[in-house]
mmCIF file of C-alpha atoms and ligand atoms in Angstrom:
data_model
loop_
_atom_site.group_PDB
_atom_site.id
_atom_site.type_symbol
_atom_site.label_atom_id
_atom_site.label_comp_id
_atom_site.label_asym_id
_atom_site.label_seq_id
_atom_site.Cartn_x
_atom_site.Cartn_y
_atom_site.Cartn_z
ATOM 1 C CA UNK A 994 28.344 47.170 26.503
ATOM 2 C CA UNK A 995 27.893 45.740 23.055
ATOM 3 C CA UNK A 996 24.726 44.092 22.319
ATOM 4 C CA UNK A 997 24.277 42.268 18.938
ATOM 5 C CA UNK A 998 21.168 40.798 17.324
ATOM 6 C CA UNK A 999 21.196 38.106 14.886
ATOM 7 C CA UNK A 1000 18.138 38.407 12.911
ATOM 8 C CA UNK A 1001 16.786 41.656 12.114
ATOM 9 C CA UNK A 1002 13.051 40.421 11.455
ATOM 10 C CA UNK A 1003 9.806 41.242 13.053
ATOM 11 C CA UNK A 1004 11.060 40.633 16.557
ATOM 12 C CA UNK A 1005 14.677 41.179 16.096
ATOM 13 C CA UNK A 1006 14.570 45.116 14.710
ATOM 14 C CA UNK A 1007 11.274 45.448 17.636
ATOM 15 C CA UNK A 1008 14.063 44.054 20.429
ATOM 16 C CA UNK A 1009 16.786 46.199 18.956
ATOM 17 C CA UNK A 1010 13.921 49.336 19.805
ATOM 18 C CA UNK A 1011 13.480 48.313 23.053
ATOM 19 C CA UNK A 1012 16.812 48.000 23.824
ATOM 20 C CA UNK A 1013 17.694 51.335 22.702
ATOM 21 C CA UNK A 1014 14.854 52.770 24.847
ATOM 22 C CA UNK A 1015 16.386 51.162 27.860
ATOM 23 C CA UNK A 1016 19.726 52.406 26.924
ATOM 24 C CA UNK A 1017 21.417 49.226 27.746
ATOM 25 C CA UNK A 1018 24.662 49.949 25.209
ATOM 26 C CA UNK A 1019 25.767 50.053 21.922
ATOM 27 C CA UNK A 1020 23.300 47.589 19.522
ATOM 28 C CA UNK A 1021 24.686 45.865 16.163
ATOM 29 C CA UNK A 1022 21.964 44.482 13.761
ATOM 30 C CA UNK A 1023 22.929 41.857 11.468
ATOM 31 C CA UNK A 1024 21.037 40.263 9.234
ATOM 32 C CA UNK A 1025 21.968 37.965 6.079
ATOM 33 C CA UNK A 1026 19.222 40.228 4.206
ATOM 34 C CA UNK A 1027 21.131 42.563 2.430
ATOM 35 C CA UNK A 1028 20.270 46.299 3.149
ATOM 36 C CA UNK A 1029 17.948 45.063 5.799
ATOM 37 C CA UNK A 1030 19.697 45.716 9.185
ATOM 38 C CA UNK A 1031 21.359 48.864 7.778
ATOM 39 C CA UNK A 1032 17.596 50.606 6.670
ATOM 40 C CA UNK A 1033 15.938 49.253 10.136
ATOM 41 C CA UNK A 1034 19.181 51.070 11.730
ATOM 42 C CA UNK A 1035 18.712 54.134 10.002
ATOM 43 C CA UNK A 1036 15.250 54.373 10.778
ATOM 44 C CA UNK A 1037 15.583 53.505 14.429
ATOM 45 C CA UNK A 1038 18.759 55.989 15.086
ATOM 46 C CA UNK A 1039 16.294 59.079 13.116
ATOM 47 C CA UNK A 1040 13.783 58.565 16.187
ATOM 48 C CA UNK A 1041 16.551 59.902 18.704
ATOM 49 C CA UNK A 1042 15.328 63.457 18.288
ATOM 50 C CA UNK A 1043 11.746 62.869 18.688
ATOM 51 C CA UNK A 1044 12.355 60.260 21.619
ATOM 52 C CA UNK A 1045 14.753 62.346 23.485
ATOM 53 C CA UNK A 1046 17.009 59.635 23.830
ATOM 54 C CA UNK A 1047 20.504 58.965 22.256
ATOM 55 C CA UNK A 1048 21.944 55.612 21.418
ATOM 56 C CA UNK A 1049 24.022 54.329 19.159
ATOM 57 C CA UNK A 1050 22.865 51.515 16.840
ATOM 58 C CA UNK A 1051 24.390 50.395 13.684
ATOM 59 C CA UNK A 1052 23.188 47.723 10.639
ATOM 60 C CA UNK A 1053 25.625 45.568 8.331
ATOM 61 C CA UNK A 1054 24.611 42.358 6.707
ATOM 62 C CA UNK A 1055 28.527 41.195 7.546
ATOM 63 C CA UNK A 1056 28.375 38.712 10.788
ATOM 64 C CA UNK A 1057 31.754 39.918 11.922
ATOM 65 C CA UNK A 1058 30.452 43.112 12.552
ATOM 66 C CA UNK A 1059 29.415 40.857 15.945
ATOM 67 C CA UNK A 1060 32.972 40.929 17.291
ATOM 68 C CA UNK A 1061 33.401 40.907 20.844
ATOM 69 C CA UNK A 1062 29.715 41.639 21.638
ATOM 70 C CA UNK A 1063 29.148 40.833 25.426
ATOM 71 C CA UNK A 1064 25.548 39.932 24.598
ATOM 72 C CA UNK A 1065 23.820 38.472 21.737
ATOM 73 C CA UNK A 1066 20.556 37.397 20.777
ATOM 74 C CA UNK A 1067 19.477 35.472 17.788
ATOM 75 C CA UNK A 1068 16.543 35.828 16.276
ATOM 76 C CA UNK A 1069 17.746 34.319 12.687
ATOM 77 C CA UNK A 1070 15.549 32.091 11.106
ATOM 78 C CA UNK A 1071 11.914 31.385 9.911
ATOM 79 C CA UNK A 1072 8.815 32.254 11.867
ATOM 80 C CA UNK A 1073 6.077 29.950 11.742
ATOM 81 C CA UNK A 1074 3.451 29.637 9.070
ATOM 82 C CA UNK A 1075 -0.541 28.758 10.045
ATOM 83 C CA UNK A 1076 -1.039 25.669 10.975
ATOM 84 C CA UNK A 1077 2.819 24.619 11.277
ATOM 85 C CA UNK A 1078 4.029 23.740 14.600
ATOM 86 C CA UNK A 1079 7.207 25.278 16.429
ATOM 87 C CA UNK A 1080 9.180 21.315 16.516
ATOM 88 C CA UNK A 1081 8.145 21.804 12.265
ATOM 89 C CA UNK A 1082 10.732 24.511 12.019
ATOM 90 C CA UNK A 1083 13.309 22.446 13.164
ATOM 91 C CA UNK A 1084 14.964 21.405 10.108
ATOM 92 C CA UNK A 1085 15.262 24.949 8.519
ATOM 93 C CA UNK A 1086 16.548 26.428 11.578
ATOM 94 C CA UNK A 1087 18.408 24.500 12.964
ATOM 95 C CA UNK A 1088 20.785 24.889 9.863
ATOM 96 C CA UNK A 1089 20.542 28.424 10.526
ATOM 97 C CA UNK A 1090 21.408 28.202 13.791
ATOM 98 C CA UNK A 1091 24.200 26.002 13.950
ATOM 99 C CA UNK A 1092 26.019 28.277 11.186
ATOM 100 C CA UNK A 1093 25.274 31.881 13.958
ATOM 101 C CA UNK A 1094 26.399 29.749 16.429
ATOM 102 C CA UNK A 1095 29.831 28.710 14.723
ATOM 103 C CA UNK A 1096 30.184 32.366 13.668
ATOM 104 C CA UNK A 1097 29.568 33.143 17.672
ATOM 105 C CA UNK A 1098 31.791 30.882 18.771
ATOM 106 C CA UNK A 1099 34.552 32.149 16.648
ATOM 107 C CA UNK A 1100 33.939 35.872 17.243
ATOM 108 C CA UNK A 1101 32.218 36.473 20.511
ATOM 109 C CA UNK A 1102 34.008 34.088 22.697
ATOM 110 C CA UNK A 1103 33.374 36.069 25.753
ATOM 111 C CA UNK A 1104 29.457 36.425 25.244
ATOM 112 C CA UNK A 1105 25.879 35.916 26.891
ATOM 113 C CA UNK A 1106 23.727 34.363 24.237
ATOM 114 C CA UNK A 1107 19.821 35.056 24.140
ATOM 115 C CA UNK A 1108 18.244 32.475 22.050
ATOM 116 C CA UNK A 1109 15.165 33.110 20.252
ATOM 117 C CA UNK A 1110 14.845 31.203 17.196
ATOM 118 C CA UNK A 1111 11.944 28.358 16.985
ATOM 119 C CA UNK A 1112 11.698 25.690 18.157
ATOM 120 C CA UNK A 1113 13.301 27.478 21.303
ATOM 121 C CA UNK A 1114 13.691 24.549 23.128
ATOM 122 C CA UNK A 1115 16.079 22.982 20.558
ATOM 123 C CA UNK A 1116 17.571 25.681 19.304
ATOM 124 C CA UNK A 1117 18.926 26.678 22.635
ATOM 125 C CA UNK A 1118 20.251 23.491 23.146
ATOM 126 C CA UNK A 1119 21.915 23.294 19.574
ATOM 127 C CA UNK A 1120 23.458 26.611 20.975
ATOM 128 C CA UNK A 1121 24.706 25.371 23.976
ATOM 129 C CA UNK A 1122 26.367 22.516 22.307
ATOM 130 C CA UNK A 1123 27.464 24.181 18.948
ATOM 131 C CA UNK A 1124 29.390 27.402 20.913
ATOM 132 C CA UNK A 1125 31.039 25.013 23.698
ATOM 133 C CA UNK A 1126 30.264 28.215 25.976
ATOM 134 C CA UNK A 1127 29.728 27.538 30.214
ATOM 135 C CA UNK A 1128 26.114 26.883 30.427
ATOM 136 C CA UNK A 1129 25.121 30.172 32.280
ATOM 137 C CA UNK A 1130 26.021 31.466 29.267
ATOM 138 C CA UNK A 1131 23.009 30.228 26.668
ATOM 139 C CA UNK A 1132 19.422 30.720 27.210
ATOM 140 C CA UNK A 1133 16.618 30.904 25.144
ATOM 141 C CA UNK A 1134 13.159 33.420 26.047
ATOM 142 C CA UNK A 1135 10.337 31.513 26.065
ATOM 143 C CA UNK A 1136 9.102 30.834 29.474
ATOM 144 C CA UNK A 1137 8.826 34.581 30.401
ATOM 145 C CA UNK A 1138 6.763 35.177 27.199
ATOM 146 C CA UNK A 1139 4.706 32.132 28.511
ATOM 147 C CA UNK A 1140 3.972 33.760 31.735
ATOM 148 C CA UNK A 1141 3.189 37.289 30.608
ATOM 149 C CA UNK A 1142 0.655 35.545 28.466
ATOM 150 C CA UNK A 1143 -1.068 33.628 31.108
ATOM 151 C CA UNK A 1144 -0.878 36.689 33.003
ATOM 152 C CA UNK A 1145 -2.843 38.776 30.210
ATOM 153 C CA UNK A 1146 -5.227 36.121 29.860
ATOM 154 C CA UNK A 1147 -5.867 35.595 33.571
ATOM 155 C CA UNK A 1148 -5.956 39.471 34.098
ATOM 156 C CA UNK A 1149 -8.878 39.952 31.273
ATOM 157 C CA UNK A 1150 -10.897 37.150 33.005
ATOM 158 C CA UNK A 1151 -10.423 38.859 36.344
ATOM 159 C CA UNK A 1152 -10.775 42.351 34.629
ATOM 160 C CA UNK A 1153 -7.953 43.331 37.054
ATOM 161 C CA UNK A 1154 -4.228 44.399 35.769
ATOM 162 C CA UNK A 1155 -2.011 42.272 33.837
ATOM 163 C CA UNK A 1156 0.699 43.719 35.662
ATOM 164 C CA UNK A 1157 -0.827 42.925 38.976
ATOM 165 C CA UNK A 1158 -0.552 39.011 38.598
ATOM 166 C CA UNK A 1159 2.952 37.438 39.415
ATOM 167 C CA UNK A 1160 3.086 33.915 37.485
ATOM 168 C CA UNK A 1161 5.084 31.288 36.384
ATOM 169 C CA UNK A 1162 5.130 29.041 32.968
ATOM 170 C CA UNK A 1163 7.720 26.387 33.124
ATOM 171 C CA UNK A 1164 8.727 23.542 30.574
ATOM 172 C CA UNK A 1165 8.569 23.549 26.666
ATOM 173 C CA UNK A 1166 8.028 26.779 24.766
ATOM 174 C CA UNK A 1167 5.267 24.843 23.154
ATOM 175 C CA UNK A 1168 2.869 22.085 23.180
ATOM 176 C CA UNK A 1169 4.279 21.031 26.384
ATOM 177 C CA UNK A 1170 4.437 23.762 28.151
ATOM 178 C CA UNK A 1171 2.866 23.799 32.249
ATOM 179 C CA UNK A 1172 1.332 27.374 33.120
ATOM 180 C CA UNK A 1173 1.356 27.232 36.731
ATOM 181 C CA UNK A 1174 -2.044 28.011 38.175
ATOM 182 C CA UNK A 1175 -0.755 26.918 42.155
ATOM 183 C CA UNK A 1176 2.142 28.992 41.554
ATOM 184 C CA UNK A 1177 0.149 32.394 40.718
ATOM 185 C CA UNK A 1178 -0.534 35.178 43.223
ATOM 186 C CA UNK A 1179 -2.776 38.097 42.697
ATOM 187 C CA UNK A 1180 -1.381 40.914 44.910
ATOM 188 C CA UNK A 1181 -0.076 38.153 47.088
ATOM 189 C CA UNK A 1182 -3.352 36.024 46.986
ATOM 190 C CA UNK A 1183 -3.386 32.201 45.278
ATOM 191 C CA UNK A 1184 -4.913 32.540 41.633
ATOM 192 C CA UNK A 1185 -7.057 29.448 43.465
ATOM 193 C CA UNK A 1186 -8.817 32.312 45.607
ATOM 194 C CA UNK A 1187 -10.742 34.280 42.606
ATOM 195 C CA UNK A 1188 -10.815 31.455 39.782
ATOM 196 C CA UNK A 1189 -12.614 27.957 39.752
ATOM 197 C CA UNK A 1190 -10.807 24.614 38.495
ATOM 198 C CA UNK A 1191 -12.123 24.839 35.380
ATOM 199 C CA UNK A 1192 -11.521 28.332 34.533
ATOM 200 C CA UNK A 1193 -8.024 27.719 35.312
ATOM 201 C CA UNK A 1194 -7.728 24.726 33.113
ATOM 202 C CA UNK A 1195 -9.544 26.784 30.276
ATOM 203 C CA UNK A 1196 -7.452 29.625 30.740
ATOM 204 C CA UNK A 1197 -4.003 27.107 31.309
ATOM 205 C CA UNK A 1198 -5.368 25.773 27.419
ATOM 206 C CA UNK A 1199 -5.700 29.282 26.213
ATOM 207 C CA UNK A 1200 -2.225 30.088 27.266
ATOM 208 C CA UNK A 1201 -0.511 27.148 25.291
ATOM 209 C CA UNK A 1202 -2.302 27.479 22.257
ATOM 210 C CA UNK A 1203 -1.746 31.852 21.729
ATOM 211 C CA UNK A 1204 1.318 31.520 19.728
ATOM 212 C CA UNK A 1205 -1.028 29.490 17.431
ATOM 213 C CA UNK A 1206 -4.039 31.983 17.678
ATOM 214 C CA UNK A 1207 -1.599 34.637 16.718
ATOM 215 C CA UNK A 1208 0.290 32.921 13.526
ATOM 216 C CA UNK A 1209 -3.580 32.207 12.424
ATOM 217 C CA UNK A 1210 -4.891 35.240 12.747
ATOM 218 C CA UNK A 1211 -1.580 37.807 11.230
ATOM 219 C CA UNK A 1212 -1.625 35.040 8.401
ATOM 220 C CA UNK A 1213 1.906 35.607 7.530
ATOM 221 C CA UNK A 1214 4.298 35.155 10.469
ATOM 222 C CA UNK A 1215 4.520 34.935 14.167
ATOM 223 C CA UNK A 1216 4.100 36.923 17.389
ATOM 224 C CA UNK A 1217 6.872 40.059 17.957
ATOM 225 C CA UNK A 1218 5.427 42.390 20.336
ATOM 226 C CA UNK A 1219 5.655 40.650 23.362
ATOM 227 C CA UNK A 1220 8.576 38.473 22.283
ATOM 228 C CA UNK A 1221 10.173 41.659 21.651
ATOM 229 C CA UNK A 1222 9.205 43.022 25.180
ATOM 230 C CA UNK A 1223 10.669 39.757 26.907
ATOM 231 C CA UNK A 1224 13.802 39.518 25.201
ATOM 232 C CA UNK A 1225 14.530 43.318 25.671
ATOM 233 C CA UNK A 1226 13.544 42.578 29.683
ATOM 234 C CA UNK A 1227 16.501 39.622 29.726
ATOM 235 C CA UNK A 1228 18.652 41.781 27.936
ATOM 236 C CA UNK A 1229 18.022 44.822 30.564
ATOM 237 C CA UNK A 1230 18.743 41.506 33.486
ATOM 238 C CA UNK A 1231 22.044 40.917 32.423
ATOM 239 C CA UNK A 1232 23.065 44.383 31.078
ATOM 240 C CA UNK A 1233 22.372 46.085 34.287
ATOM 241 C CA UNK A 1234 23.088 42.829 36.693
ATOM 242 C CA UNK A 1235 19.333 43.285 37.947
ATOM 243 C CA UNK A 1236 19.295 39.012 39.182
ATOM 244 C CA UNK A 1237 16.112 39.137 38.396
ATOM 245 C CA UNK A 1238 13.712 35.788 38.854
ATOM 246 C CA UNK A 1239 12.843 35.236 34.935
ATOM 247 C CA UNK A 1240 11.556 32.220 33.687
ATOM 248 C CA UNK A 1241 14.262 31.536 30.578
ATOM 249 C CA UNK A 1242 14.744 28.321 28.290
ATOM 250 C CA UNK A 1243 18.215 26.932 30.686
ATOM 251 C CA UNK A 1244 20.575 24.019 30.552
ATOM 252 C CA UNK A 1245 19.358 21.594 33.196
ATOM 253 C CA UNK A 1246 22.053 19.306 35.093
ATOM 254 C CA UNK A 1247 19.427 17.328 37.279
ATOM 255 C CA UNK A 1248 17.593 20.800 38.674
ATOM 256 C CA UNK A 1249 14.200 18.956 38.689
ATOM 257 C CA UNK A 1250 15.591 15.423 37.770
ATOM 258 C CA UNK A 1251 15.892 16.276 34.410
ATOM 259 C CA UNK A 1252 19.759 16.236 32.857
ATOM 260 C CA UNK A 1253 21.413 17.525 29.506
ATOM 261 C CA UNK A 1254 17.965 19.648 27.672
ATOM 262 C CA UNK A 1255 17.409 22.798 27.692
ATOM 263 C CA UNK A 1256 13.826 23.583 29.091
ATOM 264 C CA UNK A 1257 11.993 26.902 30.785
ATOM 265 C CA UNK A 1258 12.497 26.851 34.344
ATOM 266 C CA UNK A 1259 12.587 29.999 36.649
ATOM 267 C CA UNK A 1260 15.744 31.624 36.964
ATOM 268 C CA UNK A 1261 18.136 34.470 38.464
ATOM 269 C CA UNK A 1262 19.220 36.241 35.639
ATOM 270 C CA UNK A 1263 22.664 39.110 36.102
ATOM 271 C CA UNK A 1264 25.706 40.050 34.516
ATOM 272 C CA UNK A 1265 26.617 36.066 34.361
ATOM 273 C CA UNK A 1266 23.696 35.078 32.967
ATOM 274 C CA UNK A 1267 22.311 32.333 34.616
ATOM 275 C CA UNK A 1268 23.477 33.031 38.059
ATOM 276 C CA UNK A 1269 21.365 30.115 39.781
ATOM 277 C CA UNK A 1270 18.335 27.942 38.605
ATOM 278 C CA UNK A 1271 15.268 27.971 41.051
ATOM 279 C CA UNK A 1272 13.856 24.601 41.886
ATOM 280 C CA UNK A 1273 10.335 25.299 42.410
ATOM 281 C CA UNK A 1274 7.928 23.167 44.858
ATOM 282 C CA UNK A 1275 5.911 21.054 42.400
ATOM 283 C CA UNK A 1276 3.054 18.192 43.134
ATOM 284 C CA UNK A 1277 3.606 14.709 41.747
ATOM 285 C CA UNK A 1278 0.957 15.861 39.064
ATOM 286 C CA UNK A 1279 3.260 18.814 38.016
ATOM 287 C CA UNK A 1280 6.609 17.193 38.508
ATOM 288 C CA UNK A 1281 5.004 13.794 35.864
ATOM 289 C CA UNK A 1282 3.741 16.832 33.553
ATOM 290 C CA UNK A 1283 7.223 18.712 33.088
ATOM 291 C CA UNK A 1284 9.030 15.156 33.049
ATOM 292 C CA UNK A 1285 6.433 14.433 29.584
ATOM 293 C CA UNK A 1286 7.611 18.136 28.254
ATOM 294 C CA UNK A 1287 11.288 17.318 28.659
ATOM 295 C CA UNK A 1288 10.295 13.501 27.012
ATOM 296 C CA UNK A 1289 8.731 15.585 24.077
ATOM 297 C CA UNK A 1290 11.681 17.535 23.715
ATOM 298 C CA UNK A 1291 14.521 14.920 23.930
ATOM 299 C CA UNK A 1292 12.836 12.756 21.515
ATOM 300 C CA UNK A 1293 12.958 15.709 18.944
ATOM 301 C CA UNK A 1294 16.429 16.389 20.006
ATOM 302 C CA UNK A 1295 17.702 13.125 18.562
ATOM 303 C CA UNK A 1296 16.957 14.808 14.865
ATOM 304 C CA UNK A 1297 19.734 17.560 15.899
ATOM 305 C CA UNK A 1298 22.814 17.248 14.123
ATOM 306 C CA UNK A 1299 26.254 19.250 15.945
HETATM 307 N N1 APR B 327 21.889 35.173 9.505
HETATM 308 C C1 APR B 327 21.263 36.317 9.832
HETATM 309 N N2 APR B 327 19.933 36.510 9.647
HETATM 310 C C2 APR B 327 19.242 35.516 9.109
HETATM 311 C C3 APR B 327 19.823 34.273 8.758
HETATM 312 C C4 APR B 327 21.207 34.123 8.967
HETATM 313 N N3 APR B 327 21.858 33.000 8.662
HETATM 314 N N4 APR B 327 18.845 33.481 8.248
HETATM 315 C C5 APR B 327 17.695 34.170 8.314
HETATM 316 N N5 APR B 327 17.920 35.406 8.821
HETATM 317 C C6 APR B 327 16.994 36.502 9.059
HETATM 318 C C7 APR B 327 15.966 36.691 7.951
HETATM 319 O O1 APR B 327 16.530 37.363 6.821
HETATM 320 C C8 APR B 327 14.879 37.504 8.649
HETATM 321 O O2 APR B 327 15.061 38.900 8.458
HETATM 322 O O3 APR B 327 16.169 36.246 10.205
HETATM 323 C C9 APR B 327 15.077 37.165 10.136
HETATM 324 C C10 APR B 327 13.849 36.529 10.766
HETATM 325 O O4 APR B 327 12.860 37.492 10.822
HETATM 326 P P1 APR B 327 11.282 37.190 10.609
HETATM 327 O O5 APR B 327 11.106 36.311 9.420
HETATM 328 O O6 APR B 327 10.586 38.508 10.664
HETATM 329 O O7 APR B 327 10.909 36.304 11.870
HETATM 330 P P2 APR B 327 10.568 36.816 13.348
HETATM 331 O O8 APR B 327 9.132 37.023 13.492
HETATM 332 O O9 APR B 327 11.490 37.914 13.723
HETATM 333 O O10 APR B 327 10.933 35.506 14.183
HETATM 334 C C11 APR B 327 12.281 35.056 14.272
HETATM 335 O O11 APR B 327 11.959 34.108 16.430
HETATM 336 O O12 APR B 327 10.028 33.934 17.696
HETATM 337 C C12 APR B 327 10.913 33.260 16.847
HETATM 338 O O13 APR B 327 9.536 31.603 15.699
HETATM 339 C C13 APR B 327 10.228 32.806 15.562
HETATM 340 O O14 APR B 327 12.033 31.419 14.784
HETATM 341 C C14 APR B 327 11.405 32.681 14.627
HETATM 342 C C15 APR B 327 12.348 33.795 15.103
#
């Protein structure tokens, strides 16, 4: 299996880790940095011997070196600055993006793309649209990092395991996004069981605004450990055909009457990628809530140029 990632940044060299430690396959860094990919390479192959583990990972600042990949995630672009939304990236990247996505197109015809890149919900669409490729084939990780969030944050409150809460974060990876308090079980048990209304609103608010607590308080740059740990978990889905419920940034063809955006909804992830979208149960309050996210985002989507 040959995995490539575009972008060998904060969160594309801490993916490439991950991945090794899984052992998922062979892993190509590119990045247009010169020397950049090749020294994060070196580095990573030298901790073989200490890890136990062997894999084979290589570095080039040359984008063909992506040939024939069977998976690839892209993390090119620019992280966000304090203060600067995720839609305010838009312009930069989405230049970025549409060039790795030509270069895709032409070189990994065959491939499972992983989009990462800000704003995700855009930039997976400008994928979708930019490769051609069937639309189980391009998603974009933000909904899982959502939900491992309000897990965390829900977890500390509780002072129980973060591991031990199962929840769900659907629409935009950003201002828009719905953390689903009726959809979260403790050990089986409704979240609505151990928390009052308004913790769960206070802790719903928390979960939208940590990308922003993080950029403020690093100062320079954006979140990569658990973006890292998220895209290295979709990667593992698809490399090792787990079909595994994940939420993931997915082309929607009127799952949840919404049509032709790309938005984080929960789905079965294997070797095909999207293998099938799940439709949760949501109220009217929910259902009016993720149409306004997908409003947000189709309104931005109009400043995307293919
Ligand atoms: N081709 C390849 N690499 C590129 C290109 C390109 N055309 N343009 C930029 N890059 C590289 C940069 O050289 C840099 O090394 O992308 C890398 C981005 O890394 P960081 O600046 O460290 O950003 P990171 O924190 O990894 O975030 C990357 O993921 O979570 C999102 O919002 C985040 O959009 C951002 C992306």
């Amino acid at each position: 299996m040959k995995i490539s990632i575009i972008g060998a940044g904060n969160v594309g060299a801490l993916s490439a880790m991950r991945i090794a430690q899984y052992s998922l396959g062979d892993i190509f860094l590119v990045d247009i940095a010169k020397g950049l990919s090749e020294g994060k390479a070196l580095d990573l192959a030298d901790a073989q011997a200490v890890l136990g583990i062997d894999y084979n990972i290589r570095g080039s600042d040359d984008i063909n070196s992506i040939i024939d990949s069977d998976i690839i995630v892209v993390t090119a672009g620019l992280a966000r600055k304090p203060g600067m939304t995720r839609e305010e990236l838009l312009a930069k990247n989405s230049r970025i993006l549409k060039d790795v996505c030509l270069n895709i197109k032409k070189l990994a015809s065959q491939a499972i793309v992983i989009v990462v890149t800000n704003p995700l919900d855009l930039m997976t669409y400008l994928a979708l649209k930019v490769t051609g490729f069937d639309k189980n084939k391009v998603l974009g990780m933000g909904s899982s990092l959502d939900s491992s969030r309000f897990a965390n944050l829900i977890a500390q409150e509780l002072k129980l395991p973060a591991s031990s809460v199962e929840t769900m974060v659907i629409g935009a990876h950003g201002e828009g996004m719905l953390p689903l308090a009726r959809h979260t079980r403790i050990k089986g048990v409704n979240l609505e069981e151990f928390l009052s209304d308004e913790k769960m609103e206070e802790l719903t608010k928390r979960t939208v605004a940590r990308g922003a607590e993080i950029v403020a308080l690093l100062g320079s740059g954006s979140a990569f450990f658990a973006p890292s740990a998220a895209v290295a978990q979709m990667v593992k889905a698809i490399a090792k055909d787990e079909k595994k419920t994940l939420g993931a940034c997915a082309p929607l063809n009127g799952e949840y009457g919404i049509k032709d955006i790309c938005l984080g909804v929960p789905c079965r992830i294997g070797r095909e990628g999207i293998e099938k979208i799940i439709e949760l149960d949501l109220t009217d309050k929910e259902k009016t809530e993720l149409s306004h996210s997908a409003d947000s985002i189709r309104s931005l989507l109009k400043q995307l140029s293919f």
